[in-house]
Amino acid sequence: MRPTREVGIIGYGAYVPRYRLPATEVDRVWTDGYSGTPIKEKAVPGPDEDTATMSIEAARNALKRAGIDPVRIRAVWVGSESPPYAVKPAATIVAEAIGAVPETQAADWEFACKAGTEAMQAAIGMVGSGMMDYALAIGADTAQGRPGDALEYTAGAGSAAYLLGPKEESLAYFEASYSYVTDTPDFFRRPYQHYPQHGSRFTGEPAYFKHLLAAAQGLLNELGYTAKDFAAAVFHQPNVAFPQRAAKELGFSREQIQTGLLVSEIGNTYAASSLLGLTAILDQAKPGDRVLLVSYGSGAGSDAFSLIVTDRVVERQNKAPHTRDYIARRKEIDYALYVRYRKKLHMH
Amino acid sequence: MGIPNHWRTQHQRYRLVGEICQHCGAKLFPPRDVCPECSQPAYEPFTFSGRGQVYSHSTVLHAPRGYEEFVPYTVALVKLEEGPLVTAQLTDVDAGEAYIGMPVEMVTRKQREDGEEGAIIYGYKFRPVLQ
């Protein structure tokens, strides 16, 4: 897909909370150390953090890089499966906090781990049609796994914000995008339920790999590219093994996905997962680099984007903290403190 | 404080919007519409940078109602780089880590929840400067 007017990223921003729960802690409590650990550790939000506060900080970082007045933003969109309210948008809180109100759209998007790239697709459409000059697309989550469930090792927290605008002002512009969606019951949560269910046999092959590979391959075919045409690639990362296998099947090397592969250090940040991988890549990108971004969301679907980095990336990279600055800011906690911070402890 | 009061003060709480006195140039936080320096009217909004230093601090072990979940937490007087002294919680800081003169920056965080069913109150806190 391509819009009428070419669109790019004017500013981007990352946020990862400070606390880390080592996977060995989950293993210690639930399997007495007998289970393997899919990642090293995951990022845990502090007791005063949620999807709105994490989105605000990522959005402020995106604005620092963009250097535009926030009153010119015409859409503030937050993609998340963990908004602070069931009814009341997180996006209005974010829009108010960054000073984008009142002449703006604001809404929350929902599509499991691809809610953020769904917002990005819509922002490309809005800016690309000329309906607005600037739109903010955010992916943010404070993901929860049921205590003892396999997801508890990886369900992390983070956010990434992208301020989209005309290609002429961009630090990286979109060549094209491609989306691939079917009704697949791999992962879901009913209203009023605290924790999600996963349809285990659907998780890998018929869900993640089918949709992510189809979207990536579809985009490559449409553009006439192969893996060799890209400097870097980032795939949705629920664990370390899935994106590594997807990369291999598409012909990408370990080096090409290394910079954006953050899951072992911060966990699966859901709607922020692939988008945070992209902020890490942009932090180090060079003008002319071509980057592939492919999300995956349960339910299920994938969005794929091809981006070309421009000369402006160099002056904007250091205008806000790098993704790695947040990852390096690390305070390890044990399972007990994790239970307290994530309000898993019920007092009777 | 009820919902109307939170709503009325959300600009100052979310993003440190105070006022600047058009007569003597003093920057005011919180906004109070009359300049404490020259007693003239001061209505012009001014957004503070959010950067400052810890002027003094204390650790709260017995919190007022609504703040129990954050105990122990550090409160500080923060001297903003534009001048005003602001009382606020510090966040992302360990007990004993704060010191007088510590460079801090504003972040917008959850201040408290009005119970399980009520509104979530957001506002400024300060944390050690990241960069």
Coordinates of C-alpha atoms in Angstrom, one line a residue:
Chain A
M1 CA 0.0 0.0 0.0
R2 CA 1.1 3.5 -0.7
P3 CA -0.6 6.8 0.1
T4 CA -1.1 9.6 -2.5
R5 CA 1.4 11.9 -0.7
E6 CA 4.7 10.3 0.6
V7 CA 4.9 10.0 4.4
G8 CA 7.8 9.6 6.8
I9 CA 8.8 9.6 10.4
I10 CA 9.5 13.1 11.7
G11 CA 10.3 12.0 15.2
Y12 CA 10.4 8.8 17.2
G13 CA 10.7 8.1 20.9
A14 CA 11.2 5.0 23.1
Y15 CA 10.4 4.3 26.7
V16 CA 11.2 1.3 28.9
P17 CA 10.5 1.3 32.7
R18 CA 13.3 0.8 35.1
Y19 CA 12.5 -2.4 36.9
R20 CA 13.6 -5.9 35.6
L21 CA 12.3 -9.3 36.6
P22 CA 14.8 -12.0 35.7
A23 CA 13.1 -15.1 34.1
T24 CA 15.0 -17.2 36.6
E25 CA 12.8 -15.7 39.3
V26 CA 9.6 -16.9 37.7
D27 CA 11.3 -20.3 37.2
R28 CA 12.4 -20.4 40.9
V29 CA 8.9 -19.7 42.2
W30 CA 6.9 -21.9 39.9
T31 CA 9.1 -24.8 38.7
D32 CA 11.8 -24.9 41.4
G33 CA 14.4 -24.1 38.7
Y34 CA 13.5 -27.0 36.4
S35 CA 12.1 -25.0 33.6
G36 CA 14.0 -23.4 30.8
T37 CA 13.9 -19.6 30.5
P38 CA 12.8 -18.1 27.2
I39 CA 14.5 -14.7 27.8
K40 CA 17.0 -13.2 30.3
E41 CA 14.6 -10.7 31.9
K42 CA 11.6 -8.5 31.3
A43 CA 10.8 -4.9 32.0
V44 CA 8.3 -4.2 34.8
P45 CA 6.5 -0.9 35.2
G46 CA 6.8 0.8 38.6
P47 CA 3.6 1.2 40.8
D48 CA 3.0 4.7 39.4
E49 CA 3.3 3.7 35.7
D50 CA 0.7 2.6 33.2
T51 CA 0.1 2.6 29.4
A52 CA -0.8 6.4 29.6
T53 CA 2.3 7.5 31.5
M54 CA 4.7 5.3 29.3
S55 CA 3.0 6.7 26.2
I56 CA 3.5 10.3 27.4
E57 CA 7.3 9.8 27.9
A58 CA 7.7 8.1 24.5
A59 CA 5.6 10.9 22.8
R60 CA 7.7 13.6 24.5
N61 CA 10.9 12.0 23.1
A62 CA 9.3 11.8 19.7
L63 CA 8.5 15.5 19.9
K64 CA 12.0 16.4 21.0
R65 CA 13.3 14.8 17.8
A66 CA 10.6 16.2 15.6
G67 CA 11.1 19.8 16.9
I68 CA 7.5 20.8 16.0
D69 CA 4.9 22.6 18.1
P70 CA 2.6 19.9 19.5
V71 CA -0.5 22.0 18.7
R72 CA 0.1 21.1 15.0
I73 CA -0.5 17.4 15.7
R74 CA -4.0 16.4 14.4
A75 CA -4.1 12.8 15.7
V76 CA -2.9 11.1 18.9
W77 CA -3.4 7.4 18.7
V78 CA -2.4 4.9 21.3
G79 CA -2.4 1.2 20.4
S80 CA -2.5 -1.1 23.5
E81 CA -4.2 -4.1 25.1
S82 CA -3.6 -2.6 28.6
P83 CA -5.2 0.8 28.7
P84 CA -5.7 2.2 32.2
Y85 CA -9.5 2.6 31.7
A86 CA -12.0 0.2 30.1
V87 CA -13.9 3.3 29.0
K88 CA -12.0 6.6 28.6
P89 CA -9.2 6.9 26.1
A90 CA -5.6 6.8 27.2
A91 CA -5.0 9.0 24.1
T92 CA -6.8 12.0 25.6
I93 CA -4.5 11.9 28.6
V94 CA -1.5 11.6 26.4
A95 CA -2.7 14.4 24.1
E96 CA -3.3 16.7 27.1
A97 CA 0.1 15.9 28.6
I98 CA 2.0 16.7 25.5
G99 CA 0.0 19.8 24.7
A100 CA -1.7 18.6 21.5
V101 CA -5.2 19.5 22.6
P102 CA -7.8 20.6 21.7
E103 CA -7.7 20.6 17.9
T104 CA -6.8 17.0 17.4
Q105 CA -8.2 13.5 17.0
A106 CA -7.5 11.1 19.8
A107 CA -8.4 7.4 20.2
D108 CA -7.1 4.1 21.4
W109 CA -6.5 1.2 19.0
E110 CA -6.9 -2.4 19.9
F111 CA -5.3 -5.4 18.1
A112 CA -3.2 -7.3 20.6
C113 CA 0.5 -6.8 19.8
K114 CA -0.1 -5.0 16.5
A115 CA -2.3 -2.2 17.8
G116 CA 0.6 0.2 17.5
T117 CA 1.4 -0.6 13.8
E118 CA -2.3 -0.5 13.1
A119 CA -2.3 3.1 14.4
M120 CA 0.8 3.7 12.2
Q121 CA -1.0 2.5 9.1
A122 CA -3.9 4.8 9.8
A123 CA -1.5 7.7 10.4
I124 CA 0.2 7.1 7.1
G125 CA -3.3 7.2 5.5
M126 CA -4.2 10.5 7.2
V127 CA -1.0 12.3 6.5
G128 CA -0.7 10.6 3.0
S129 CA -4.1 11.9 2.0
G130 CA -3.3 15.4 2.9
M131 CA -6.0 15.5 5.6
M132 CA -3.4 16.4 8.2
D133 CA 0.3 17.2 8.3
Y134 CA 1.2 15.4 11.6
A135 CA -0.2 12.3 13.3
L136 CA 1.2 10.5 16.4
A137 CA 1.1 6.7 16.5
I138 CA 2.0 5.0 19.7
G139 CA 2.3 1.4 20.8
A140 CA 2.4 0.8 24.5
D141 CA 1.6 -2.0 26.9
T142 CA 2.0 -3.2 30.5
A143 CA 1.4 -6.8 29.6
Q144 CA 0.2 -9.3 32.2
G145 CA 0.6 -13.1 32.3
R146 CA -1.3 -15.3 34.7
P147 CA 1.0 -16.2 37.6
G148 CA 2.8 -19.5 36.7
D149 CA 1.7 -19.3 33.0
A150 CA 4.4 -19.5 30.3
L151 CA 3.5 -15.9 29.4
E152 CA 4.7 -14.7 32.8
Y153 CA 8.3 -15.1 31.8
T154 CA 8.0 -12.7 29.0
A155 CA 5.0 -10.3 29.4
G156 CA 6.9 -7.0 29.7
A157 CA 6.3 -3.3 29.5
G158 CA 7.4 -0.4 27.2
S159 CA 6.2 2.1 24.7
A160 CA 7.3 3.6 21.4
A161 CA 5.9 6.7 19.7
Y162 CA 6.2 7.8 16.1
L163 CA 5.3 11.3 14.8
L164 CA 4.5 10.9 11.2
G165 CA 4.5 13.8 8.7
P166 CA 5.4 14.7 5.1
K167 CA 8.4 12.8 3.6
E168 CA 10.2 16.1 3.0
E169 CA 10.6 16.6 6.7
S170 CA 11.3 13.0 7.7
L171 CA 14.3 11.2 9.2
A172 CA 13.0 8.0 7.5
Y173 CA 10.2 7.6 5.0
F174 CA 7.8 4.8 4.1
E175 CA 8.4 3.1 0.7
A176 CA 5.3 1.0 1.1
S177 CA 3.3 -1.1 3.6
Y178 CA 1.4 -4.4 3.5
S179 CA -1.2 -6.0 5.9
Y180 CA -2.3 -9.6 6.3
V181 CA -5.2 -10.5 8.6
T182 CA -7.4 -13.6 9.3
D183 CA -9.6 -14.7 12.2
T184 CA -7.3 -16.9 14.2
P185 CA -8.0 -17.9 17.9
D186 CA -4.5 -18.0 19.2
F187 CA -4.8 -15.6 22.1
F188 CA -7.7 -13.7 23.7
R189 CA -9.1 -12.1 26.8
R190 CA -12.8 -11.7 27.6
P191 CA -14.2 -8.6 29.2
Y192 CA -13.7 -8.3 33.0
Q193 CA -11.0 -11.1 32.9
H194 CA -7.6 -10.1 34.3
Y195 CA -5.5 -12.6 32.4
P196 CA -5.6 -13.8 28.8
Q197 CA -6.0 -17.3 27.5
H198 CA -4.0 -18.8 24.7
G199 CA -5.1 -21.4 22.3
S200 CA -1.8 -23.2 22.6
R201 CA -1.8 -25.2 19.3
F202 CA -2.5 -22.0 17.4
T203 CA 0.4 -20.0 18.8
G204 CA 3.3 -20.7 16.5
E205 CA 2.7 -22.0 13.0
P206 CA -0.9 -21.0 12.2
A207 CA -0.6 -17.7 13.9
Y208 CA 2.7 -15.9 14.3
F209 CA 4.6 -17.5 11.4
K210 CA 1.7 -17.7 8.9
H211 CA 0.8 -14.0 9.2
L212 CA 4.2 -12.5 9.8
L213 CA 5.9 -14.3 7.0
A214 CA 2.9 -13.7 4.6
A215 CA 3.0 -9.9 5.3
A216 CA 6.8 -9.7 5.0
Q217 CA 6.9 -11.8 1.8
G218 CA 4.0 -9.9 0.4
L219 CA 5.7 -6.6 0.8
L220 CA 9.0 -7.9 -0.5
N221 CA 7.3 -9.3 -3.6
E222 CA 5.4 -6.1 -4.3
L223 CA 8.6 -4.1 -4.0
G224 CA 10.8 -6.6 -5.8
Y225 CA 13.2 -6.8 -2.9
T226 CA 15.0 -9.6 -1.1
A227 CA 16.5 -9.7 2.3
K228 CA 19.8 -8.5 0.9
D229 CA 18.3 -5.1 0.0
F230 CA 17.9 -4.2 3.7
A231 CA 20.4 -2.9 6.2
A232 CA 18.2 -4.1 9.2
A233 CA 15.0 -5.8 10.0
V234 CA 12.8 -6.1 13.0
F235 CA 10.0 -8.6 13.6
H236 CA 7.5 -8.9 16.5
Q237 CA 9.3 -10.6 19.3
P238 CA 7.2 -12.7 21.8
N239 CA 10.4 -14.6 22.6
V240 CA 13.9 -14.9 21.1
A241 CA 13.3 -18.0 18.9
F242 CA 10.3 -16.8 16.9
P243 CA 11.8 -13.7 15.3
Q244 CA 15.1 -15.5 14.7
R245 CA 13.3 -18.3 12.8
A246 CA 11.2 -15.8 10.8
A247 CA 14.3 -13.9 9.9
K248 CA 16.0 -17.1 8.7
E249 CA 13.1 -18.2 6.6
L250 CA 13.0 -14.8 4.9
G251 CA 16.8 -14.9 4.3
F252 CA 17.8 -12.3 6.9
S253 CA 21.1 -12.8 8.7
R254 CA 21.6 -12.6 12.5
E255 CA 23.5 -9.3 12.0
Q256 CA 20.5 -7.7 10.2
I257 CA 18.1 -8.4 13.1
Q258 CA 20.6 -8.0 16.0
T259 CA 20.1 -4.3 16.7
G260 CA 16.3 -4.5 16.9
L261 CA 16.1 -7.8 18.9
L262 CA 15.5 -6.6 22.4
V263 CA 13.1 -9.2 23.8
S264 CA 15.8 -11.0 25.9
E265 CA 16.5 -7.8 27.9
I266 CA 13.0 -6.2 28.2
G267 CA 10.6 -9.0 27.4
N268 CA 7.6 -9.0 25.0
T269 CA 6.4 -5.4 25.2
Y270 CA 3.3 -6.4 23.1
A271 CA 2.1 -3.4 21.1
A272 CA 5.5 -1.7 21.6
S273 CA 7.5 -4.8 20.7
S274 CA 8.4 -4.4 17.1
L275 CA 8.1 -0.6 17.4
L276 CA 10.8 -0.5 20.1
G277 CA 13.0 -2.7 18.0
L278 CA 12.6 0.0 15.3
T279 CA 13.6 2.9 17.7
A280 CA 16.7 0.9 18.6
I281 CA 17.5 0.5 14.9
L282 CA 16.9 4.2 14.2
D283 CA 19.1 5.2 17.1
Q284 CA 22.0 3.8 15.1
A285 CA 20.8 4.0 11.5
K286 CA 22.7 5.7 8.8
P287 CA 21.3 7.8 5.9
G288 CA 20.3 5.5 3.0
D289 CA 19.7 2.5 5.2
R290 CA 16.6 0.5 4.2
V291 CA 14.7 -1.1 7.2
L292 CA 12.0 -3.7 7.3
L293 CA 9.4 -3.6 10.2
V294 CA 6.9 -6.4 10.6
S295 CA 4.5 -6.6 13.5
Y296 CA 2.3 -9.4 14.6
G297 CA -0.9 -9.3 16.7
S298 CA -2.9 -12.2 18.0
G299 CA -6.3 -12.6 16.6
A300 CA -4.5 -12.4 14.1
G301 CA -2.5 -10.3 11.7
S302 CA 0.7 -8.5 10.6
D303 CA 1.7 -5.2 9.2
A304 CA 4.9 -4.9 7.2
F305 CA 6.6 -1.6 6.3
S306 CA 9.7 -0.7 4.3
L307 CA 11.5 2.4 5.4
I308 CA 14.4 4.4 3.9
V309 CA 16.5 6.4 6.4
T310 CA 17.3 10.0 5.4
D311 CA 20.1 12.5 6.2
R312 CA 18.0 14.1 8.9
V313 CA 18.4 11.0 11.2
V314 CA 21.9 12.1 12.2
E315 CA 21.0 15.4 13.8
R316 CA 17.8 14.0 15.5
Q317 CA 19.2 10.7 17.0
N318 CA 20.7 12.5 20.0
K319 CA 17.9 15.0 20.7
A320 CA 16.2 12.5 23.1
P321 CA 17.4 9.4 25.1
H322 CA 18.3 6.3 23.0
T323 CA 16.4 3.1 23.5
R324 CA 19.6 1.6 24.9
D325 CA 19.8 4.4 27.6
Y326 CA 16.5 3.1 28.9
I327 CA 17.5 -0.6 28.7
A328 CA 20.8 0.3 30.6
R329 CA 18.8 2.0 33.4
R330 CA 18.1 -1.2 35.2
K331 CA 16.9 -2.1 38.7
E332 CA 16.5 -5.8 39.3
I333 CA 13.5 -6.9 41.5
D334 CA 12.6 -10.3 42.9
Y335 CA 9.3 -12.1 42.4
A336 CA 7.8 -10.8 45.7
L337 CA 8.3 -7.2 44.8
Y338 CA 7.0 -7.9 41.3
V339 CA 3.8 -9.3 42.8
R340 CA 3.4 -6.2 44.8
Y341 CA 4.1 -3.7 42.0
R342 CA 1.8 -5.5 39.6
K343 CA -1.0 -5.8 42.1
K344 CA -1.1 -9.6 42.0
L345 CA -1.4 -9.7 45.8
H346 CA -5.0 -9.8 47.1
M347 CA -5.6 -9.0 50.7
H348 CA -8.6 -10.5 52.4
Chain B
M1 CA -10.0 16.6 46.1
G2 CA -12.9 15.7 43.7
I3 CA -12.9 15.2 40.0
P4 CA -13.6 18.9 39.2
N5 CA -10.6 20.1 41.1
H6 CA -8.3 17.6 39.4
W7 CA -9.7 18.6 36.0
R8 CA -9.2 22.3 36.8
T9 CA -5.5 21.7 37.7
Q10 CA -4.6 19.2 35.0
H11 CA -2.5 21.5 32.9
Q12 CA -0.2 22.3 35.8
R13 CA -0.1 18.7 37.0
Y14 CA 0.4 17.0 33.6
R15 CA 3.0 19.4 32.1
L16 CA 4.0 22.0 34.6
V17 CA 2.1 24.9 33.1
G18 CA 2.6 27.9 35.4
E19 CA 2.6 31.6 34.7
I20 CA 5.0 34.4 33.8
C21 CA 4.6 37.9 35.2
Q22 CA 4.5 40.4 32.3
H23 CA 5.6 43.2 34.6
C24 CA 8.7 41.8 36.3
G25 CA 9.4 38.6 34.4
A26 CA 9.0 36.3 37.5
K27 CA 7.9 32.8 36.7
L28 CA 5.2 31.4 38.9
F29 CA 4.4 27.8 39.9
P30 CA 1.7 26.9 40.7
P31 CA -0.2 29.5 38.8
R32 CA -1.8 32.1 41.1
D33 CA -2.7 35.0 38.8
V34 CA -0.9 37.6 41.0
C35 CA 2.8 37.9 41.0
P36 CA 4.3 37.3 44.5
E37 CA 7.4 39.4 43.5
C38 CA 5.7 42.6 42.4
S39 CA 2.0 42.1 43.3
Q40 CA 0.9 42.8 39.7
P41 CA -1.6 40.6 37.7
A42 CA 0.2 37.6 36.1
Y43 CA -2.0 35.6 33.7
E44 CA 0.4 34.6 30.8
P45 CA 0.8 30.8 30.8
F46 CA 4.4 29.5 30.9
T47 CA 5.4 25.9 30.5
F48 CA 8.4 25.0 32.7
S49 CA 11.3 22.9 31.4
G50 CA 10.8 20.3 34.1
R51 CA 14.5 20.4 35.1
G52 CA 15.7 21.3 38.5
Q53 CA 17.6 20.2 41.6
V54 CA 16.5 18.6 44.9
Y55 CA 16.5 21.4 47.5
S56 CA 15.5 19.1 50.4
H57 CA 13.9 15.6 50.7
S58 CA 12.3 13.2 53.1
T59 CA 11.1 9.6 53.1
V60 CA 7.5 8.9 53.8
L61 CA 6.7 5.6 55.6
H62 CA 3.2 6.4 56.9
A63 CA 1.4 7.8 53.9
P64 CA -1.9 9.7 53.8
R65 CA -4.9 7.8 52.5
G66 CA -4.6 7.0 48.8
Y67 CA -0.9 6.9 48.7
E68 CA -0.3 3.7 50.8
E69 CA 0.7 1.6 47.8
F70 CA 3.8 3.7 47.1
V71 CA 5.3 3.5 50.6
P72 CA 8.1 4.0 51.2
Y73 CA 8.5 7.0 48.9
T74 CA 10.5 10.1 48.8
V75 CA 9.1 13.6 48.7
A76 CA 11.2 16.5 47.8
L77 CA 11.3 20.3 47.5
V78 CA 12.5 20.7 43.9
K79 CA 14.1 24.0 42.9
L80 CA 13.1 24.4 39.2
E81 CA 15.8 25.9 36.9
E82 CA 13.4 28.8 36.3
G83 CA 13.2 29.6 40.0
P84 CA 10.1 28.3 41.8
L85 CA 10.3 25.7 44.5
V86 CA 7.9 22.8 44.0
T87 CA 6.9 20.0 46.4
A88 CA 6.6 16.6 44.6
Q89 CA 7.2 12.9 44.9
L90 CA 10.5 11.5 43.5
T91 CA 10.1 8.4 41.4
D92 CA 12.4 5.8 40.0
V93 CA 14.7 6.4 42.9
D94 CA 15.7 4.1 45.8
A95 CA 15.4 4.9 49.5
G96 CA 18.5 6.7 50.5
E97 CA 19.5 7.6 46.9
A98 CA 18.2 11.2 46.9
Y99 CA 20.6 14.0 48.0
I100 CA 20.5 17.7 48.2
G101 CA 21.5 19.2 44.8
M102 CA 20.6 16.0 42.9
P103 CA 19.6 16.9 39.3
V104 CA 16.1 15.8 38.5
E105 CA 13.6 16.0 35.7
M106 CA 9.8 16.1 35.6
V107 CA 7.8 13.0 34.5
T108 CA 4.1 12.6 34.3
R109 CA 3.1 9.6 36.5
K110 CA 0.1 8.1 38.3
Q111 CA -0.3 10.0 41.6
R112 CA -3.1 7.9 43.0
E113 CA -6.3 6.1 42.1
D114 CA -9.6 7.1 43.5
G115 CA -10.4 3.5 44.6
E116 CA -11.0 0.6 42.3
E117 CA -13.8 2.3 40.4
G118 CA -12.9 5.9 40.5
A119 CA -10.7 8.2 38.5
I120 CA -7.0 7.8 38.1
I121 CA -5.1 11.0 39.0
Y122 CA -2.0 11.8 37.0
G123 CA 0.5 14.5 37.7
Y124 CA 4.1 15.5 37.9
K125 CA 6.8 13.7 39.8
F126 CA 10.6 14.1 39.5
R127 CA 13.2 11.5 38.8
P128 CA 17.0 11.4 38.6
V129 CA 18.0 12.9 35.2
L130 CA 18.3 10.1 32.6
Q131 CA 20.6 11.9 30.2

